[in-house]
JSON list of N, CA and C in Angstrom, two decimals:
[
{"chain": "A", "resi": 1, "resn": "UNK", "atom": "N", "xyz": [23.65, -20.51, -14.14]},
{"chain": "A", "resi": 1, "resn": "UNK", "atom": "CA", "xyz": [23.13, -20.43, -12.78]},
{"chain": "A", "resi": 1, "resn": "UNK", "atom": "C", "xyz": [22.70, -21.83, -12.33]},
{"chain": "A", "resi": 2, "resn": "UNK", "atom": "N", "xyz": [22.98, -22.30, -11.30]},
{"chain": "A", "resi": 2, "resn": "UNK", "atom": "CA", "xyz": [22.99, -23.50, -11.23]},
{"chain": "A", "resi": 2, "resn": "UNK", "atom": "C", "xyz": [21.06, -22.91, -10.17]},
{"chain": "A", "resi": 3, "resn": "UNK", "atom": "N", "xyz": [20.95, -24.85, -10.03]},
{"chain": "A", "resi": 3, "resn": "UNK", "atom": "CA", "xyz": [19.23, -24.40, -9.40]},
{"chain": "A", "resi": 3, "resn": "UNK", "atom": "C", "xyz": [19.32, -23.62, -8.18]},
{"chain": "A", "resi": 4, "resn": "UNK", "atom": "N", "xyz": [19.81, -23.95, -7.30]},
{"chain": "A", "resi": 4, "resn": "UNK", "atom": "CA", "xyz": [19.21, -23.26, -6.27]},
{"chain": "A", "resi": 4, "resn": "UNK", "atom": "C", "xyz": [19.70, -21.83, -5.66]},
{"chain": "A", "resi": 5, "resn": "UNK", "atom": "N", "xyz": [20.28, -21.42, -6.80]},
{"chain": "A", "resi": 5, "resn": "UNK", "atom": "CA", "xyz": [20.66, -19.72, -7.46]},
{"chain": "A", "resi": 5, "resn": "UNK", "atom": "C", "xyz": [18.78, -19.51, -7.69]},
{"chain": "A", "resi": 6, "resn": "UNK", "atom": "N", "xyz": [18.61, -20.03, -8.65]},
{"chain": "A", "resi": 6, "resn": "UNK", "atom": "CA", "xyz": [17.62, -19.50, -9.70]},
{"chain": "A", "resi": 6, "resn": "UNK", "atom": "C", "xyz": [16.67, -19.94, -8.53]},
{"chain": "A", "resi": 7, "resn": "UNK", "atom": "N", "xyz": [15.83, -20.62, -7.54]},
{"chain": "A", "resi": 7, "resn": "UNK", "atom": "CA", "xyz": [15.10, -20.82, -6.42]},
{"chain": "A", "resi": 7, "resn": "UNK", "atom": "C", "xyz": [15.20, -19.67, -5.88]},
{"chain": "A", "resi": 8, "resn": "UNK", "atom": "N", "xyz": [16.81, -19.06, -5.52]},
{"chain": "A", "resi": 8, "resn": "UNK", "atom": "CA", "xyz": [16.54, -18.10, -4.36]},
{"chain": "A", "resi": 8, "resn": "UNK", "atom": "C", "xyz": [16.37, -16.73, -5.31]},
{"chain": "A", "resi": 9, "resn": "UNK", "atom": "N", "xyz": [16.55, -16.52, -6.28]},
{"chain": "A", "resi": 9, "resn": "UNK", "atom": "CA", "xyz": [16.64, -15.64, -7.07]},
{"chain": "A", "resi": 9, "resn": "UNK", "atom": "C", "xyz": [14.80, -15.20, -7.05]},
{"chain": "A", "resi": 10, "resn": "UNK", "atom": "N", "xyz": [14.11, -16.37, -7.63]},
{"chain": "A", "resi": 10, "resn": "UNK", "atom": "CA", "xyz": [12.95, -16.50, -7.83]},
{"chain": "A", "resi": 10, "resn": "UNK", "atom": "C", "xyz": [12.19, -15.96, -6.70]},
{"chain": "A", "resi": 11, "resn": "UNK", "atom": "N", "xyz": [12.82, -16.47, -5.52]},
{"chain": "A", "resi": 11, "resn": "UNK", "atom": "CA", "xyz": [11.79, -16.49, -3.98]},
{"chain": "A", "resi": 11, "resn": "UNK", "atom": "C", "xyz": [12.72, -15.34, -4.00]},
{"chain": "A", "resi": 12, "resn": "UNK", "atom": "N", "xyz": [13.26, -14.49, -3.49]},
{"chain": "A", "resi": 12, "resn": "UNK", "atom": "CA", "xyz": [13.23, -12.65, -3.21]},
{"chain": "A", "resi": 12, "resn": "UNK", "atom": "C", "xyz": [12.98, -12.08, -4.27]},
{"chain": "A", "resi": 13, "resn": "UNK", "atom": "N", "xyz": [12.38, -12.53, -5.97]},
{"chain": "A", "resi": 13, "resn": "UNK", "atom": "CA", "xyz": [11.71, -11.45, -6.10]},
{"chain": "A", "resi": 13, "resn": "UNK", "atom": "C", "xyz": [10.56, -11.58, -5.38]},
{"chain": "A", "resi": 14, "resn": "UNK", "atom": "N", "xyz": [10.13, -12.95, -5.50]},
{"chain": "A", "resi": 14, "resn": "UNK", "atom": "CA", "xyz": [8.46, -12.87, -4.71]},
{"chain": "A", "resi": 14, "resn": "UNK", "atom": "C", "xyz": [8.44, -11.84, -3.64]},
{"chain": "A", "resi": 15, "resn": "UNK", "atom": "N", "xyz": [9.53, -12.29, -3.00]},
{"chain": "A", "resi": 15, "resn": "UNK", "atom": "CA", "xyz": [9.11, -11.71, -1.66]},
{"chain": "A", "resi": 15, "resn": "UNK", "atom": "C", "xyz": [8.96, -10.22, -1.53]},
{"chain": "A", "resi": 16, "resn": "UNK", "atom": "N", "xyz": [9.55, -9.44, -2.40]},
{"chain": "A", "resi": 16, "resn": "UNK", "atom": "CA", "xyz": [10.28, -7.96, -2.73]},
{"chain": "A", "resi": 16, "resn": "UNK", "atom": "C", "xyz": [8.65, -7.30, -3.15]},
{"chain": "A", "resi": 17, "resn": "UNK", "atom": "N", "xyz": [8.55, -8.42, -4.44]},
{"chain": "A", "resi": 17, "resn": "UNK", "atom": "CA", "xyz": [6.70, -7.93, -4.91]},
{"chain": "A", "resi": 17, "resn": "UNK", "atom": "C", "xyz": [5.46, -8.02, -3.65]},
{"chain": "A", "resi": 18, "resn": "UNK", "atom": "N", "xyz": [5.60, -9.16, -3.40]},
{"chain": "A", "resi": 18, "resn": "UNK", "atom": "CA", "xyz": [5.17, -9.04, -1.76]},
{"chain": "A", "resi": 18, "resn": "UNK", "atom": "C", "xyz": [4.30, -7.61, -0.88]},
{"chain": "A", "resi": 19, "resn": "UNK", "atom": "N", "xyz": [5.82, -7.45, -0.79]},
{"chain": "A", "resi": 19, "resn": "UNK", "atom": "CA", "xyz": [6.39, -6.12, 0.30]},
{"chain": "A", "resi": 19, "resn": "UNK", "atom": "C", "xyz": [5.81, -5.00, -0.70]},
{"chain": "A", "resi": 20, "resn": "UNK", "atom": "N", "xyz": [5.90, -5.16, -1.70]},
{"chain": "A", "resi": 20, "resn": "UNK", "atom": "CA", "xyz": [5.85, -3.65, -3.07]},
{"chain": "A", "resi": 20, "resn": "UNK", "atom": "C", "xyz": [4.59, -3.52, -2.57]},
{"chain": "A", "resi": 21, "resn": "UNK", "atom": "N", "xyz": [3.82, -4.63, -3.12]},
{"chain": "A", "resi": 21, "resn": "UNK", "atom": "CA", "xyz": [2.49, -4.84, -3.49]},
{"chain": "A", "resi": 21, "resn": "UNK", "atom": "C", "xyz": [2.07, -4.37, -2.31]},
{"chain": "A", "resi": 22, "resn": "UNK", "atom": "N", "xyz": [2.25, -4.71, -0.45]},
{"chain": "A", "resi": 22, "resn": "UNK", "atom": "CA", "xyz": [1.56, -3.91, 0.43]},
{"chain": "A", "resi": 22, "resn": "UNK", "atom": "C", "xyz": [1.77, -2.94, 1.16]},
{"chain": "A", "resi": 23, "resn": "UNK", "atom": "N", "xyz": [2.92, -2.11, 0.44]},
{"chain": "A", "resi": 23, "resn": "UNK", "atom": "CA", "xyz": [3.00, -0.82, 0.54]},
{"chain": "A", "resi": 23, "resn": "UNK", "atom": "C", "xyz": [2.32, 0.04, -0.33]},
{"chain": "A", "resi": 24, "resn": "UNK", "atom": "N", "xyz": [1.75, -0.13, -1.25]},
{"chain": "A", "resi": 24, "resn": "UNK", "atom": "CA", "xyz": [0.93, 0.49, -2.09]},
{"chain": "A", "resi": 24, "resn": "UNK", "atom": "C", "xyz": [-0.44, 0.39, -1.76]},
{"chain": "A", "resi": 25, "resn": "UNK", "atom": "N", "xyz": [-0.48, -1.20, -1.32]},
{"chain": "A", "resi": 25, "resn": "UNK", "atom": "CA", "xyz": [-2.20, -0.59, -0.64]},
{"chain": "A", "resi": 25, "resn": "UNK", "atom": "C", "xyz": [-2.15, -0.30, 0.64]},
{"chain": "A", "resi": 26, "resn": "UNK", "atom": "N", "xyz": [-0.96, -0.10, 1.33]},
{"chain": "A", "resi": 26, "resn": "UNK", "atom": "CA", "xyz": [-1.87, 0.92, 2.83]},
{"chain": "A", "resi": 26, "resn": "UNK", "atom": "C", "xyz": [-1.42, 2.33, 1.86]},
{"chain": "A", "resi": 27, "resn": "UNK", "atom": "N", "xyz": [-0.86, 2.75, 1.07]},
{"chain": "A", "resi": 27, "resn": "UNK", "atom": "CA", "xyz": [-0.72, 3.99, 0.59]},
{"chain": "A", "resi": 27, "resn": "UNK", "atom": "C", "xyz": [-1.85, 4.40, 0.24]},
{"chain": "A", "resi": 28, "resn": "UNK", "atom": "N", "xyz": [-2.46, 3.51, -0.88]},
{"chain": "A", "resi": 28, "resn": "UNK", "atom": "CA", "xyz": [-4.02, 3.65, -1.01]},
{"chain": "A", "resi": 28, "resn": "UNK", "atom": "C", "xyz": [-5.16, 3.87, 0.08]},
{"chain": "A", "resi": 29, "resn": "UNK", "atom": "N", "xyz": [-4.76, 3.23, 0.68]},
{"chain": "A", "resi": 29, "resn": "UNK", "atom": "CA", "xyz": [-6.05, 3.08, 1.97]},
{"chain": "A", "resi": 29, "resn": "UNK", "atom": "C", "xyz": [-5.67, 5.00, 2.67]},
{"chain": "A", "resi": 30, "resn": "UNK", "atom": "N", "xyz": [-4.53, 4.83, 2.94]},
{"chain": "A", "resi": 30, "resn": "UNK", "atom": "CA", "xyz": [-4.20, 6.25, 3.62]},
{"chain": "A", "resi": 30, "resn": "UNK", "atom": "C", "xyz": [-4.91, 7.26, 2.98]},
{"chain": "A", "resi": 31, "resn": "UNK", "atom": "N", "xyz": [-4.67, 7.44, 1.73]},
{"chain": "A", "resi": 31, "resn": "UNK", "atom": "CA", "xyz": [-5.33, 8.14, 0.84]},
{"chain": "A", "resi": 31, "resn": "UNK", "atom": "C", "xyz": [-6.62, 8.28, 0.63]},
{"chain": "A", "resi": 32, "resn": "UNK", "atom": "N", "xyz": [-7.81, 7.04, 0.77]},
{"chain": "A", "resi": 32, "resn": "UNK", "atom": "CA", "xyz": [-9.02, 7.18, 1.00]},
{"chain": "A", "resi": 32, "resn": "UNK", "atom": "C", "xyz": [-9.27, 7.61, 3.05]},
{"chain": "A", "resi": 33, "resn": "UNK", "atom": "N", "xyz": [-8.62, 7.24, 3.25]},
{"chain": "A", "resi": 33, "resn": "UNK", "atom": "CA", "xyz": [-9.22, 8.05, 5.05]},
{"chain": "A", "resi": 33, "resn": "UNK", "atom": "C", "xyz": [-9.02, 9.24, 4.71]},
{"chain": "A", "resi": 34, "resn": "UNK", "atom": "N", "xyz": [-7.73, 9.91, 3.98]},
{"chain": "A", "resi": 34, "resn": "UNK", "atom": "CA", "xyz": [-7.55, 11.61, 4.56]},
{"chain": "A", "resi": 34, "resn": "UNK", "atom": "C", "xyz": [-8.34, 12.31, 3.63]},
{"chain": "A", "resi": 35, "resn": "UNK", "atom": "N", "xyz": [-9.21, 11.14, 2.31]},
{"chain": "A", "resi": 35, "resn": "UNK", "atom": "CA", "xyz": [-10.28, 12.21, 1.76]},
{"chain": "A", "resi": 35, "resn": "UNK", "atom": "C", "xyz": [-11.52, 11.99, 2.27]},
{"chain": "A", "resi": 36, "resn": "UNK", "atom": "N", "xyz": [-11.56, 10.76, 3.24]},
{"chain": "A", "resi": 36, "resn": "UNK", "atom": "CA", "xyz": [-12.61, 10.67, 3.81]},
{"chain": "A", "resi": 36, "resn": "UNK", "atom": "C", "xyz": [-12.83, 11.70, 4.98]},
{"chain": "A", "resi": 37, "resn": "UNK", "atom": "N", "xyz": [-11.88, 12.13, 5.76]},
{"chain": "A", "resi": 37, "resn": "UNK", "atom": "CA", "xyz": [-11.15, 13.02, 6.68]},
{"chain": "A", "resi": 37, "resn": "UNK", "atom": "C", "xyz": [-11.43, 14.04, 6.16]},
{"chain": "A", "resi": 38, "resn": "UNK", "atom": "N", "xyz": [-10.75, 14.68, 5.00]},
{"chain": "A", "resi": 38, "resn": "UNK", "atom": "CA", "xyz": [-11.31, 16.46, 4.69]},
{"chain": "A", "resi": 38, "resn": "UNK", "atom": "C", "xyz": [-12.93, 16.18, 4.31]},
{"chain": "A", "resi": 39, "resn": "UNK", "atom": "N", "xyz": [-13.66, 14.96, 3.71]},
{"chain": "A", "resi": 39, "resn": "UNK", "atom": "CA", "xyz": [-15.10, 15.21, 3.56]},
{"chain": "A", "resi": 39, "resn": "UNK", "atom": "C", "xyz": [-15.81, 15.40, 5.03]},
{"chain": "A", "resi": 40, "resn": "UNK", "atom": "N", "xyz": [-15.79, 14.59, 6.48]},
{"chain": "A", "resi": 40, "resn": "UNK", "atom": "CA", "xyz": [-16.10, 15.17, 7.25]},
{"chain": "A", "resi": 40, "resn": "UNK", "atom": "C", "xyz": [-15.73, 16.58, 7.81]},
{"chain": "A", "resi": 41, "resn": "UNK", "atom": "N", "xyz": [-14.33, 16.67, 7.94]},
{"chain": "A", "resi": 41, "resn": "UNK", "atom": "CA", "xyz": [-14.06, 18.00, 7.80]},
{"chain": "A", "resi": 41, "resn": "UNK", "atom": "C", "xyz": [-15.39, 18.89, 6.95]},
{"chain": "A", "resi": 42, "resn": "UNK", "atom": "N", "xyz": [-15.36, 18.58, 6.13]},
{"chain": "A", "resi": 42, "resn": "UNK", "atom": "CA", "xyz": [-16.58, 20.16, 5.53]},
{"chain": "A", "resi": 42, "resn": "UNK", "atom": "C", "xyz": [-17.38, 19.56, 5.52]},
{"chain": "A", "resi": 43, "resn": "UNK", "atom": "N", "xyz": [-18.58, 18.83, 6.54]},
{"chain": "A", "resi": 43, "resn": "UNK", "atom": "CA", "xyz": [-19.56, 18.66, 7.05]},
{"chain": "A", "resi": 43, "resn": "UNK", "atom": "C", "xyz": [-19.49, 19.34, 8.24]},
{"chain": "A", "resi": 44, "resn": "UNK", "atom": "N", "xyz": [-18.68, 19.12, 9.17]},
{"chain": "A", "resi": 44, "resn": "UNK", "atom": "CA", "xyz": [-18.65, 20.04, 10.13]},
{"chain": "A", "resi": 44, "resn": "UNK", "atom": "C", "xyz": [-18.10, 21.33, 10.18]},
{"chain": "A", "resi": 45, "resn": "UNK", "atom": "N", "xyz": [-17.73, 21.60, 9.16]},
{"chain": "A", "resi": 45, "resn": "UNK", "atom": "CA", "xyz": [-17.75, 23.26, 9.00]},
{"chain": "A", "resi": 45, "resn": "UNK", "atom": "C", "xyz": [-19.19, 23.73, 8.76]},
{"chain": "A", "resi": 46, "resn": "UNK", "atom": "N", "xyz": [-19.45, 23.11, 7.88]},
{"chain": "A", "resi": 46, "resn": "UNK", "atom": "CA", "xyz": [-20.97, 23.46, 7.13]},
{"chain": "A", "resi": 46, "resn": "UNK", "atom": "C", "xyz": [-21.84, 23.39, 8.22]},
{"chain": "A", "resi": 47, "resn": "UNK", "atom": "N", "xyz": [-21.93, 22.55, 9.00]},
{"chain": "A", "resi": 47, "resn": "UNK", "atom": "CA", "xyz": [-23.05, 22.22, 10.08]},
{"chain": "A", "resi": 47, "resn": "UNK", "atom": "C", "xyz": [-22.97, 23.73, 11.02]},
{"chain": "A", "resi": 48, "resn": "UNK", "atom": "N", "xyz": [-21.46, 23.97, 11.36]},
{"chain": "A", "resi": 48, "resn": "UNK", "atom": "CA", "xyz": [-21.30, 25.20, 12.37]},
{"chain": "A", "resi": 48, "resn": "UNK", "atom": "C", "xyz": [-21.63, 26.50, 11.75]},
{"chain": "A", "resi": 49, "resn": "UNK", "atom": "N", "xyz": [-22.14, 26.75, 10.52]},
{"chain": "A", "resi": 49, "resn": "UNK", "atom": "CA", "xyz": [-22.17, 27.91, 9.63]},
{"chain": "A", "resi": 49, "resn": "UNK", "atom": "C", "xyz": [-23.93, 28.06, 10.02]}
]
């Protein structure tokens, strides 16, 4: 592989991990609102009881 194979090779994995890496944390984040979401949810059930 001559160098600037192995440069571009190098720079799209970065970039790929990148992209990985912040799709997993809005996945995460999503995941803490919709349990933050059903915990208000049953506060305001509870409150109307």
């Amino acid at each position: 592989m001559d160098l600037n194979q192995t440069y571009f090779f190098y720079g799209y994995s970065a970039a790929w991990l990148i992209v990985l890496g912040f799709i997993l944390i809005l996945i995460r984040r999503g995941q803490q609102i919709n349990s933050e979401l059903q915990r208000l949810k049953a506060l305001v059930e509870d409150k109307d009881k």
